[in-house]
mmCIF file of N, CA, C and O in Angstrom:
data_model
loop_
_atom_site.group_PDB
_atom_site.id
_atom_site.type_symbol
_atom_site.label_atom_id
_atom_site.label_comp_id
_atom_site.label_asym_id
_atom_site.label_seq_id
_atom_site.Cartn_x
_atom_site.Cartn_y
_atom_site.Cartn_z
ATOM 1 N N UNK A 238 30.046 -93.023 126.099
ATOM 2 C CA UNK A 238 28.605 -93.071 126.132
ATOM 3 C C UNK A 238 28.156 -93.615 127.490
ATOM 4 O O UNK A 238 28.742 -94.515 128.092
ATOM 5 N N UNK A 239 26.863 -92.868 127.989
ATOM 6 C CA UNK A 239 26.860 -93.401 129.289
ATOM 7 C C UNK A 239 25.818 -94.161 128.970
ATOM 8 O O UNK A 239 24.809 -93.782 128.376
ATOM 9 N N UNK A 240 26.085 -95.375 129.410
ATOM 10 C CA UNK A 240 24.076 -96.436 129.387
ATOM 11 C C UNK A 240 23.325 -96.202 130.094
ATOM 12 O O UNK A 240 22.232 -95.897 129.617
ATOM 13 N N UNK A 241 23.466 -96.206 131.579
ATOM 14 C CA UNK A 241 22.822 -95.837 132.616
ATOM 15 C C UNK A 241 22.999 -94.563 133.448
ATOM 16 O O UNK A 241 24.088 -94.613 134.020
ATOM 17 N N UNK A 242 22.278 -93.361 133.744
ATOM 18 C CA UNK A 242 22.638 -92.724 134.567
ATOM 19 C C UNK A 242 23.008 -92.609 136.396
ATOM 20 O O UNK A 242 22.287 -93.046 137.293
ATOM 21 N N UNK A 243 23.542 -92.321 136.461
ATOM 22 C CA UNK A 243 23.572 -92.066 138.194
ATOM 23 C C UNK A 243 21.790 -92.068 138.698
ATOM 24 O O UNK A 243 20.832 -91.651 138.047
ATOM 25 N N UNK A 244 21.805 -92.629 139.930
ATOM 26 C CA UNK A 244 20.647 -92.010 140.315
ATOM 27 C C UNK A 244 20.748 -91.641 141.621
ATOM 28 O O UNK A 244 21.522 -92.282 142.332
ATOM 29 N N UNK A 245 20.095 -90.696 142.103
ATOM 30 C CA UNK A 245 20.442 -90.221 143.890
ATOM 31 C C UNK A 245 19.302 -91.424 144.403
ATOM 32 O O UNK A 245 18.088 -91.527 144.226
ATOM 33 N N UNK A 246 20.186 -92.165 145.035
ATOM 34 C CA UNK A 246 19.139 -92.976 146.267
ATOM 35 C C UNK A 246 17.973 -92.229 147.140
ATOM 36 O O UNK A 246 18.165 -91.038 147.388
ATOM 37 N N UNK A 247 17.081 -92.691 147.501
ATOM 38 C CA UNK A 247 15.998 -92.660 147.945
ATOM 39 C C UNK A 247 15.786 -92.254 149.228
ATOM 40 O O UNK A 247 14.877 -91.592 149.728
ATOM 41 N N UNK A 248 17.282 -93.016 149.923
ATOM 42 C CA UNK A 248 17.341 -92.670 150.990
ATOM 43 C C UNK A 248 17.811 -91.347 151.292
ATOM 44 O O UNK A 248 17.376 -90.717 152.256
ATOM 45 N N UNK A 249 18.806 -90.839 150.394
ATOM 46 C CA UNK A 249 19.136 -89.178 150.399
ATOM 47 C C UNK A 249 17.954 -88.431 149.964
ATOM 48 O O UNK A 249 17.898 -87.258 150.333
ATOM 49 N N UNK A 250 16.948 -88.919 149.210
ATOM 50 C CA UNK A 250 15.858 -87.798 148.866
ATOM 51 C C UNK A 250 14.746 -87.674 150.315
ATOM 52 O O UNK A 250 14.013 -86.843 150.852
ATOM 53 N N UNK A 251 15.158 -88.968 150.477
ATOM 54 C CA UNK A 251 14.216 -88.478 151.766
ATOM 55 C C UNK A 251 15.098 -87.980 153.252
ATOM 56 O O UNK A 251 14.713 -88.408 154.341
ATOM 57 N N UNK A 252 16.141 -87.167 153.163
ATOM 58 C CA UNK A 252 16.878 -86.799 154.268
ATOM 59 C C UNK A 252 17.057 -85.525 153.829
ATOM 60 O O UNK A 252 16.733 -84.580 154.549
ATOM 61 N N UNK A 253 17.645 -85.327 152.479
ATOM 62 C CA UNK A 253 16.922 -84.011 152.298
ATOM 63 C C UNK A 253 15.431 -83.121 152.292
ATOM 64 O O UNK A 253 15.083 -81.976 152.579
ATOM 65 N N UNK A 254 14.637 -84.656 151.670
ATOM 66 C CA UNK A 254 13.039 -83.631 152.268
ATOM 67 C C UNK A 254 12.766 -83.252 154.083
ATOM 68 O O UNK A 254 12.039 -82.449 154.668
ATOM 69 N N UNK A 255 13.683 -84.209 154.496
ATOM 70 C CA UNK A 255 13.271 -84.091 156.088
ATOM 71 C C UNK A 255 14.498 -82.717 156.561
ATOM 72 O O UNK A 255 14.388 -82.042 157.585
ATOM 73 N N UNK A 256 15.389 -82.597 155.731
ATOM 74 C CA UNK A 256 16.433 -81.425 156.059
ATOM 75 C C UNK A 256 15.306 -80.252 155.924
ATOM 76 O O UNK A 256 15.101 -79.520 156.892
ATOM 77 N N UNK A 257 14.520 -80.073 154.613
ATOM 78 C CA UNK A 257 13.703 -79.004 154.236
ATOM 79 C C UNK A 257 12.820 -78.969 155.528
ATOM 80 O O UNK A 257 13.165 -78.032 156.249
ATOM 81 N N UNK A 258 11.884 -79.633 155.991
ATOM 82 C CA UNK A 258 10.905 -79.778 157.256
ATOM 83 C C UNK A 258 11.396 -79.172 158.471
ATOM 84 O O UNK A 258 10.688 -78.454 159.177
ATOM 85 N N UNK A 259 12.666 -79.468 158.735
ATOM 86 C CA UNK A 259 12.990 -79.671 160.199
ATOM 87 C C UNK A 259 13.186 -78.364 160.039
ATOM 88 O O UNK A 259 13.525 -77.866 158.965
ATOM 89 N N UNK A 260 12.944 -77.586 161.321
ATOM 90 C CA UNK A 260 12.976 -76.454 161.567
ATOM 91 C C UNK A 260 15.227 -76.314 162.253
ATOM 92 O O UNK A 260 16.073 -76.955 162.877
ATOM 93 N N UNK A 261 15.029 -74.984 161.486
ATOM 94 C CA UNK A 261 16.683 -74.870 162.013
ATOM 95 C C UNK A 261 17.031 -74.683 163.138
ATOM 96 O O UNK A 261 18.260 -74.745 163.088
ATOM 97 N N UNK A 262 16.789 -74.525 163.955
ATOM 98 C CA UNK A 262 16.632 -74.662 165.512
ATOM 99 C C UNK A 262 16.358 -76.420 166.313
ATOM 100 O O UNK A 262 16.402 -76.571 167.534
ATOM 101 N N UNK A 263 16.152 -77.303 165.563
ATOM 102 C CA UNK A 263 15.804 -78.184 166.264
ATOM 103 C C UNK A 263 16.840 -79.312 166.457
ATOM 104 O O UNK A 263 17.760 -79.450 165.651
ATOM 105 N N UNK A 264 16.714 -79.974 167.338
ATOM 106 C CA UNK A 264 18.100 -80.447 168.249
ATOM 107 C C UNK A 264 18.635 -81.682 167.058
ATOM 108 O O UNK A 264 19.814 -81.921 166.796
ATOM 109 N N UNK A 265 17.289 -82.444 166.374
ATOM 110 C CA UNK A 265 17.922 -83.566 165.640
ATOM 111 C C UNK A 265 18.762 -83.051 164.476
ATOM 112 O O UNK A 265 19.651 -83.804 164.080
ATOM 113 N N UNK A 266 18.577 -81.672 163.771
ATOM 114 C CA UNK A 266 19.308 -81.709 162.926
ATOM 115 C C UNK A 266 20.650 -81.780 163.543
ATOM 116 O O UNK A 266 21.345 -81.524 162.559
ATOM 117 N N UNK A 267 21.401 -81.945 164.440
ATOM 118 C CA UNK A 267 22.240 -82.366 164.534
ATOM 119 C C UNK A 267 22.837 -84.117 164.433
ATOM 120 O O UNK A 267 24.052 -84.317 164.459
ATOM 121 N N UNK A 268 22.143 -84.944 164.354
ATOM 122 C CA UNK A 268 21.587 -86.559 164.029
ATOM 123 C C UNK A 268 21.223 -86.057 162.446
ATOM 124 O O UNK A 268 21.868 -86.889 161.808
ATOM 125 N N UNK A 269 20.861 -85.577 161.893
ATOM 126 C CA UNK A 269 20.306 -85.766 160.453
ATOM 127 C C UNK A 269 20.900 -85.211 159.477
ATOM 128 O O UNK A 269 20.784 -85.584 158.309
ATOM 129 N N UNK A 270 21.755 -84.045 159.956
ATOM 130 C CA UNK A 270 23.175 -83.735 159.059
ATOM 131 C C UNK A 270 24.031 -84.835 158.200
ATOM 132 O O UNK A 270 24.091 -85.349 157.083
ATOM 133 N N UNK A 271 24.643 -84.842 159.476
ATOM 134 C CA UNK A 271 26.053 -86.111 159.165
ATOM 135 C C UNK A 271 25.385 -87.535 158.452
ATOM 136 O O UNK A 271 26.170 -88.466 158.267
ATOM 137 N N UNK A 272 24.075 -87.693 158.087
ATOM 138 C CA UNK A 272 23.349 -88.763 157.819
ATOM 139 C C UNK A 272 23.765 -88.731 155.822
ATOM 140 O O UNK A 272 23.976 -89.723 155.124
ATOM 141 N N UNK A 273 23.761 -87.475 155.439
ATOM 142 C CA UNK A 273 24.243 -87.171 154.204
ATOM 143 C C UNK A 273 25.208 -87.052 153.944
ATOM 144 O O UNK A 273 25.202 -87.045 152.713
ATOM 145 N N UNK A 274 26.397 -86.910 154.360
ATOM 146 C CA UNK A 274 27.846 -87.386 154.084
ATOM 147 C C UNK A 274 28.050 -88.981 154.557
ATOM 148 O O UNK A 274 29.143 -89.531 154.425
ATOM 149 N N UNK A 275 27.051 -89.569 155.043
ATOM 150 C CA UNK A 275 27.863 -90.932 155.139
ATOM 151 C C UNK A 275 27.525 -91.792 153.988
ATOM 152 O O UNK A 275 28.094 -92.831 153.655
ATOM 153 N N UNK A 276 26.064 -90.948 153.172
ATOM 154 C CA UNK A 276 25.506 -91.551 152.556
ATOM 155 C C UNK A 276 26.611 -92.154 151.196
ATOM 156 O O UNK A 276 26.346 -93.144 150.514
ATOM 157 N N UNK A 277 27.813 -91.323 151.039
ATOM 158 C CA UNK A 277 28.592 -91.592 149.540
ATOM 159 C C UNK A 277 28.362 -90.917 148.240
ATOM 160 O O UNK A 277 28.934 -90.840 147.152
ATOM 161 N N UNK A 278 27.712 -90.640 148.582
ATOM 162 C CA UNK A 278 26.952 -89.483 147.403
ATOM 163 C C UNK A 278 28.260 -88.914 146.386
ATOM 164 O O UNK A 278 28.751 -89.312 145.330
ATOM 165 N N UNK A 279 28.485 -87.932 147.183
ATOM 166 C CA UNK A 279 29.581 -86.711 146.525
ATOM 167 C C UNK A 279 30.501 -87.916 146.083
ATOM 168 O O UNK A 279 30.633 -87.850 144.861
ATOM 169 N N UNK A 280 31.208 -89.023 146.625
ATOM 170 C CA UNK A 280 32.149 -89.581 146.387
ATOM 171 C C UNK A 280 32.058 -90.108 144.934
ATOM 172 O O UNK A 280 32.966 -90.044 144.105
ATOM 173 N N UNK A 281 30.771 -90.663 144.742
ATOM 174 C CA UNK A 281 30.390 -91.161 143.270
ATOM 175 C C UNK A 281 30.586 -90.463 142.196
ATOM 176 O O UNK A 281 31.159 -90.670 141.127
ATOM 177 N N UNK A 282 29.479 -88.795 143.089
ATOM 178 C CA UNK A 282 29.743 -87.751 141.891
ATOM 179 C C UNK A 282 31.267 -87.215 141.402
ATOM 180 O O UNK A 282 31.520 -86.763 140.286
ATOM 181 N N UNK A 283 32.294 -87.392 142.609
ATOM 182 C CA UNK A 283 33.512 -86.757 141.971
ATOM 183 C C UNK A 283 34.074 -87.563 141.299
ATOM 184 O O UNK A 283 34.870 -87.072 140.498
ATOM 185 N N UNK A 284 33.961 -88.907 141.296
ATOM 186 C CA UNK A 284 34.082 -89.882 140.124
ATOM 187 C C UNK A 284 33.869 -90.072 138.884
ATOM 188 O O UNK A 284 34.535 -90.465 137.926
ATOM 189 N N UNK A 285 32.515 -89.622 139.120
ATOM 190 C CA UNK A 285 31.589 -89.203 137.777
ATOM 191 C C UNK A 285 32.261 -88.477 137.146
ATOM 192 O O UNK A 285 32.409 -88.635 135.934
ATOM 193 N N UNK A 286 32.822 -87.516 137.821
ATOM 194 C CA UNK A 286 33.172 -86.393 136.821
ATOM 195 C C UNK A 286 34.343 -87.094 135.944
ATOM 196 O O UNK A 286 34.282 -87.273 134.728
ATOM 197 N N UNK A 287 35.265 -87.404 136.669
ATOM 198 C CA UNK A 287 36.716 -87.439 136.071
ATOM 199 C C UNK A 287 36.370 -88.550 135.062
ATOM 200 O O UNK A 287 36.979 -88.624 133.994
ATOM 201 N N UNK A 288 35.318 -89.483 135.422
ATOM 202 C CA UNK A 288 34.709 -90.419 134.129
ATOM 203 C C UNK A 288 34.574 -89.568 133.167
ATOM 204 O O UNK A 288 35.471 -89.386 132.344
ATOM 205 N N UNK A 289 33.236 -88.826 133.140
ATOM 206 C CA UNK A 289 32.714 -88.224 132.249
ATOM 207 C C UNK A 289 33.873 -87.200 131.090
ATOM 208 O O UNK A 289 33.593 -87.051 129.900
ATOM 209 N N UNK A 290 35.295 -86.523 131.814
ATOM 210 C CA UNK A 290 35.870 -85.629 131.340
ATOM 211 C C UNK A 290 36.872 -87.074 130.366
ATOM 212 O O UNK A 290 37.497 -86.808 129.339
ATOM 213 N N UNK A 291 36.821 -88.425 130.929
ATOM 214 C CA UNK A 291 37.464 -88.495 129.979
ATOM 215 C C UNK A 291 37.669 -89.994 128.887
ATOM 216 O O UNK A 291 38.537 -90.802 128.558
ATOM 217 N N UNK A 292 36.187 -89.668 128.633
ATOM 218 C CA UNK A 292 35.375 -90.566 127.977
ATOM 219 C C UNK A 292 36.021 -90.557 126.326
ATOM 220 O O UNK A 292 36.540 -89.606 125.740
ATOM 221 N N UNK A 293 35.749 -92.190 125.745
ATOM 222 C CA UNK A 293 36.394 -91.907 124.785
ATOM 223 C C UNK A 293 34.841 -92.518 124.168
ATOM 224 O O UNK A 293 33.908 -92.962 124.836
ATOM 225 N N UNK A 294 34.965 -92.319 122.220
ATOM 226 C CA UNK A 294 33.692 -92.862 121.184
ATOM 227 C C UNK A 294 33.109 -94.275 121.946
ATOM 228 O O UNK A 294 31.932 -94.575 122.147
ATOM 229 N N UNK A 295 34.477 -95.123 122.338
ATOM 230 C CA UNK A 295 33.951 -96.928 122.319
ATOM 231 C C UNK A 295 33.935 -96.780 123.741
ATOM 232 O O UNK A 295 34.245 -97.896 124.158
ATOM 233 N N UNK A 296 33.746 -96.015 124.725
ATOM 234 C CA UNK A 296 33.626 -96.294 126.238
ATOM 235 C C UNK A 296 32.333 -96.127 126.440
ATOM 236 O O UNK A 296 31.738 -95.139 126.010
ATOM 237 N N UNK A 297 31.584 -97.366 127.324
ATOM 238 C CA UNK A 297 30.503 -97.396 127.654
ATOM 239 C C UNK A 297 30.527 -97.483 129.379
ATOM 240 O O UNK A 297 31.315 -98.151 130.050
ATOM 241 N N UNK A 298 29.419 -96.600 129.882
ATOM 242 C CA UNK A 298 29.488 -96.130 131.591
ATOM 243 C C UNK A 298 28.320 -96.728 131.782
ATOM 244 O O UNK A 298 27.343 -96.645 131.037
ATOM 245 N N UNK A 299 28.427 -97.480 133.017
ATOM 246 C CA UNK A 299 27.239 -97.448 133.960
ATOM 247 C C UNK A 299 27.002 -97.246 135.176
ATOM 248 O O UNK A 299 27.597 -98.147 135.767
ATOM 249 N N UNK A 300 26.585 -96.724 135.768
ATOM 250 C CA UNK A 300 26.631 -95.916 136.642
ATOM 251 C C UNK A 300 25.195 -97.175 137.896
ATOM 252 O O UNK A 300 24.023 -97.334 137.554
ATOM 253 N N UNK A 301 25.745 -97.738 139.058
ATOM 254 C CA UNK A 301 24.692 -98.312 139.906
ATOM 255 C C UNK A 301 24.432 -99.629 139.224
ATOM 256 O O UNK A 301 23.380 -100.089 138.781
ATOM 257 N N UNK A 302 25.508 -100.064 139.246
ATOM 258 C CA UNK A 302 25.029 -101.515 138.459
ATOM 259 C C UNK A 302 25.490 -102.785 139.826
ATOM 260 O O UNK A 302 26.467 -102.904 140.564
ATOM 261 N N UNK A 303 24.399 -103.442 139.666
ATOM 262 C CA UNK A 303 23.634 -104.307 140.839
ATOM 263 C C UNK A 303 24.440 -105.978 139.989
ATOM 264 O O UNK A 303 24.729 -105.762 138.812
ATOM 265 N N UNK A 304 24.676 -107.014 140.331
ATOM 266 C CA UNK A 304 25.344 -107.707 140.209
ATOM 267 C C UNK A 304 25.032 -108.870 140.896
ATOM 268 O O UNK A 304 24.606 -108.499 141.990
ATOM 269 N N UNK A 305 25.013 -110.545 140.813
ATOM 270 C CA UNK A 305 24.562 -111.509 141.643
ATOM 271 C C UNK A 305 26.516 -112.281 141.582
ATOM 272 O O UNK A 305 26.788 -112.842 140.520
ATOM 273 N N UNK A 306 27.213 -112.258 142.250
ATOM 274 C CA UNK A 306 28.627 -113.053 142.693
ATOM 275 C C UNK A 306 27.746 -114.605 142.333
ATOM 276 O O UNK A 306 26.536 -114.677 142.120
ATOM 277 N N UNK A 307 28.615 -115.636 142.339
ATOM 278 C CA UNK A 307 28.498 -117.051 142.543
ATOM 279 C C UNK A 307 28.374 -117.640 143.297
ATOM 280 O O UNK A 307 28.194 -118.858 143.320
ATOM 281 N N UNK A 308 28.452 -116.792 144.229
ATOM 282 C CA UNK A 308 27.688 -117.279 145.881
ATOM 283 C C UNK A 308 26.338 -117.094 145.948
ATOM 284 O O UNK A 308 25.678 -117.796 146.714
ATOM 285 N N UNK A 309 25.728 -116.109 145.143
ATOM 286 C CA UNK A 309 24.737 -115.867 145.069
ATOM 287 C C UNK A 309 24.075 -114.262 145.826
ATOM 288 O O UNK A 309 22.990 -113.700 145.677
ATOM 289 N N UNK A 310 25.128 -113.957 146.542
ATOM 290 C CA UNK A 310 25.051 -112.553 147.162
ATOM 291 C C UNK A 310 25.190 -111.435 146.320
ATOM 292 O O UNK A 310 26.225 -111.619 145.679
ATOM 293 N N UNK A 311 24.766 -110.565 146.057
ATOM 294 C CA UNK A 311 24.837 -109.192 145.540
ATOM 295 C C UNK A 311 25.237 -108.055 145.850
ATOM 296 O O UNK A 311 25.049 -107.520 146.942
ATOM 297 N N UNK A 312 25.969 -107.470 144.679
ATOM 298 C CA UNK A 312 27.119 -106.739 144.842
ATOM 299 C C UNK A 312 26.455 -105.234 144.053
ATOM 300 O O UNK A 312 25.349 -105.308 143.516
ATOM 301 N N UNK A 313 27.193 -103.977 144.049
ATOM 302 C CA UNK A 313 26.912 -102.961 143.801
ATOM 303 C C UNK A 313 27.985 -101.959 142.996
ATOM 304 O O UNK A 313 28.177 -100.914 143.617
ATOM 305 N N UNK A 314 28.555 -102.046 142.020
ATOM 306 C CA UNK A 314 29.287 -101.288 141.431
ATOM 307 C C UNK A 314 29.356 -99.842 141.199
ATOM 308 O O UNK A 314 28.913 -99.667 140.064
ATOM 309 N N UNK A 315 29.683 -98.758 141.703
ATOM 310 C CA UNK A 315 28.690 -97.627 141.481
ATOM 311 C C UNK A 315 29.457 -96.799 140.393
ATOM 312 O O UNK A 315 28.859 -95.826 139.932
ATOM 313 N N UNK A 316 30.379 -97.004 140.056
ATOM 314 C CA UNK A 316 30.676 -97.101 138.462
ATOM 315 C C UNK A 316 31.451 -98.290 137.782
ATOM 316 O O UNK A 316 32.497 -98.813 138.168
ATOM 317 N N UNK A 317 30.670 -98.598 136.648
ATOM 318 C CA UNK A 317 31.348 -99.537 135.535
ATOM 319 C C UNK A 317 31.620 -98.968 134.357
ATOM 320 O O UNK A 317 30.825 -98.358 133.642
ATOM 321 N N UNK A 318 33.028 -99.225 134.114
ATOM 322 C CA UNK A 318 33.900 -98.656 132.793
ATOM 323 C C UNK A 318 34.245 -99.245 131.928
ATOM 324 O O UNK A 318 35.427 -99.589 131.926
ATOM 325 N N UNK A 319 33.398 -99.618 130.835
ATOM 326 C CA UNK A 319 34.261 -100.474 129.447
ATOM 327 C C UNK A 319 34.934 -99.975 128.906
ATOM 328 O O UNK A 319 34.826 -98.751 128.983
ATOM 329 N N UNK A 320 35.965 -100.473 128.085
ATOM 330 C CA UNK A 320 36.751 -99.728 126.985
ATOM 331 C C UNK A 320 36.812 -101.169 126.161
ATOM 332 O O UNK A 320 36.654 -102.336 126.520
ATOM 333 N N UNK A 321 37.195 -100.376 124.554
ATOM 334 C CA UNK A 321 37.964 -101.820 123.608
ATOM 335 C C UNK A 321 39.229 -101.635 124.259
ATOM 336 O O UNK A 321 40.176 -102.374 123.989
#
Protein backbone atom coordinates (compact mmCIF):
# COMPACT_ATOMS: atom_id res chain seq x y z
CA UNK A 1 0.00 0.00 0.00
CA UNK A 2 1.38 3.23 -0.89
CA UNK A 3 0.61 6.22 1.84
CA UNK A 4 2.08 8.88 0.08
CA UNK A 5 2.56 9.37 -3.54
CA UNK A 6 5.64 10.50 -5.45
CA UNK A 7 5.43 14.00 -6.35
CA UNK A 8 7.47 15.73 -9.32
CA UNK A 9 9.21 18.75 -7.66
CA UNK A 10 8.46 22.11 -8.63
CA UNK A 11 11.54 22.75 -9.71
CA UNK A 12 11.23 20.16 -12.70
CA UNK A 13 7.71 21.58 -13.50
CA UNK A 14 9.06 24.66 -13.96
CA UNK A 15 12.07 23.55 -16.38
CA UNK A 16 9.86 21.75 -18.25
CA UNK A 17 7.37 24.72 -18.68
CA UNK A 18 10.48 26.78 -19.64
CA UNK A 19 11.64 23.62 -22.04
CA UNK A 20 7.96 24.19 -23.69
CA UNK A 21 8.72 28.29 -24.14
CA UNK A 22 12.15 28.25 -25.26
CA UNK A 23 12.26 28.26 -28.76
CA UNK A 24 14.41 25.19 -30.31
CA UNK A 25 16.92 27.14 -31.79
CA UNK A 26 17.96 29.05 -28.80
CA UNK A 27 21.46 28.88 -27.37
CA UNK A 28 20.27 28.31 -23.52
CA UNK A 29 18.58 25.25 -24.22
CA UNK A 30 21.74 23.97 -24.13
CA UNK A 31 22.13 25.21 -20.06
CA UNK A 32 18.47 24.04 -19.52
CA UNK A 33 18.61 20.50 -20.84
CA UNK A 34 21.10 18.84 -18.60
CA UNK A 35 19.19 20.86 -15.70
CA UNK A 36 16.60 17.75 -15.84
CA UNK A 37 18.76 14.88 -15.52
CA UNK A 38 20.54 16.30 -12.60
CA UNK A 39 17.36 16.87 -11.14
CA UNK A 40 17.00 12.75 -9.93
CA UNK A 41 13.83 12.35 -11.15
CA UNK A 42 14.00 9.11 -13.35
CA UNK A 43 16.26 7.68 -10.57
CA UNK A 44 13.31 7.71 -8.00
CA UNK A 45 10.94 6.64 -10.68
CA UNK A 46 13.02 3.46 -11.55
CA UNK A 47 12.86 2.71 -7.96
CA UNK A 48 9.41 3.22 -7.79
CA UNK A 49 8.88 0.76 -10.02
CA UNK A 50 10.76 -2.23 -8.69
CA UNK A 51 8.92 -1.01 -5.25
CA UNK A 52 5.70 -1.00 -6.65
CA UNK A 53 6.22 -4.63 -8.67
CA UNK A 54 6.98 -5.97 -5.47
CA UNK A 55 4.79 -4.94 -2.85
CA UNK A 56 3.41 -7.22 -0.42
CA UNK A 57 -0.65 -6.86 1.73
CA UNK A 58 1.48 -5.46 5.10
CA UNK A 59 4.02 -3.16 3.07
CA UNK A 60 3.49 0.38 3.51
CA UNK A 61 5.45 3.08 0.87
CA UNK A 62 6.21 6.51 1.18
CA UNK A 63 7.41 8.12 -1.24
CA UNK A 64 9.33 12.06 -0.24
CA UNK A 65 9.35 11.75 3.27
CA UNK A 66 11.04 14.85 4.97
CA UNK A 67 12.56 13.95 8.40
CA UNK A 68 14.20 16.28 11.40
CA UNK A 69 17.88 14.01 12.55
CA UNK A 70 18.80 14.98 16.32
CA UNK A 71 20.86 17.55 15.29
CA UNK A 72 18.07 19.10 14.21
CA UNK A 73 18.90 19.23 10.37
CA UNK A 74 16.63 17.69 7.83
CA UNK A 75 16.81 14.90 5.85
CA UNK A 76 14.87 13.58 2.71
CA UNK A 77 14.08 9.97 2.07
CA UNK A 78 12.74 9.60 -1.37
CA UNK A 79 11.55 6.21 -0.71
CA UNK A 80 10.46 4.62 2.64
CA UNK A 81 9.72 0.85 2.88
CA UNK A 82 7.96 -0.87 5.80
CA UNK A 83 7.43 -4.40 6.07
CA UNK A 84 6.24 -6.75 9.27
Amino acid sequence: MIVKQREKPDYVEKVEVLLGRVPEQHPALLEIRPELSHAGLQGELNVGFYVKESLQLDTKVVHDLRLRADTGSLFEMDTFVATK
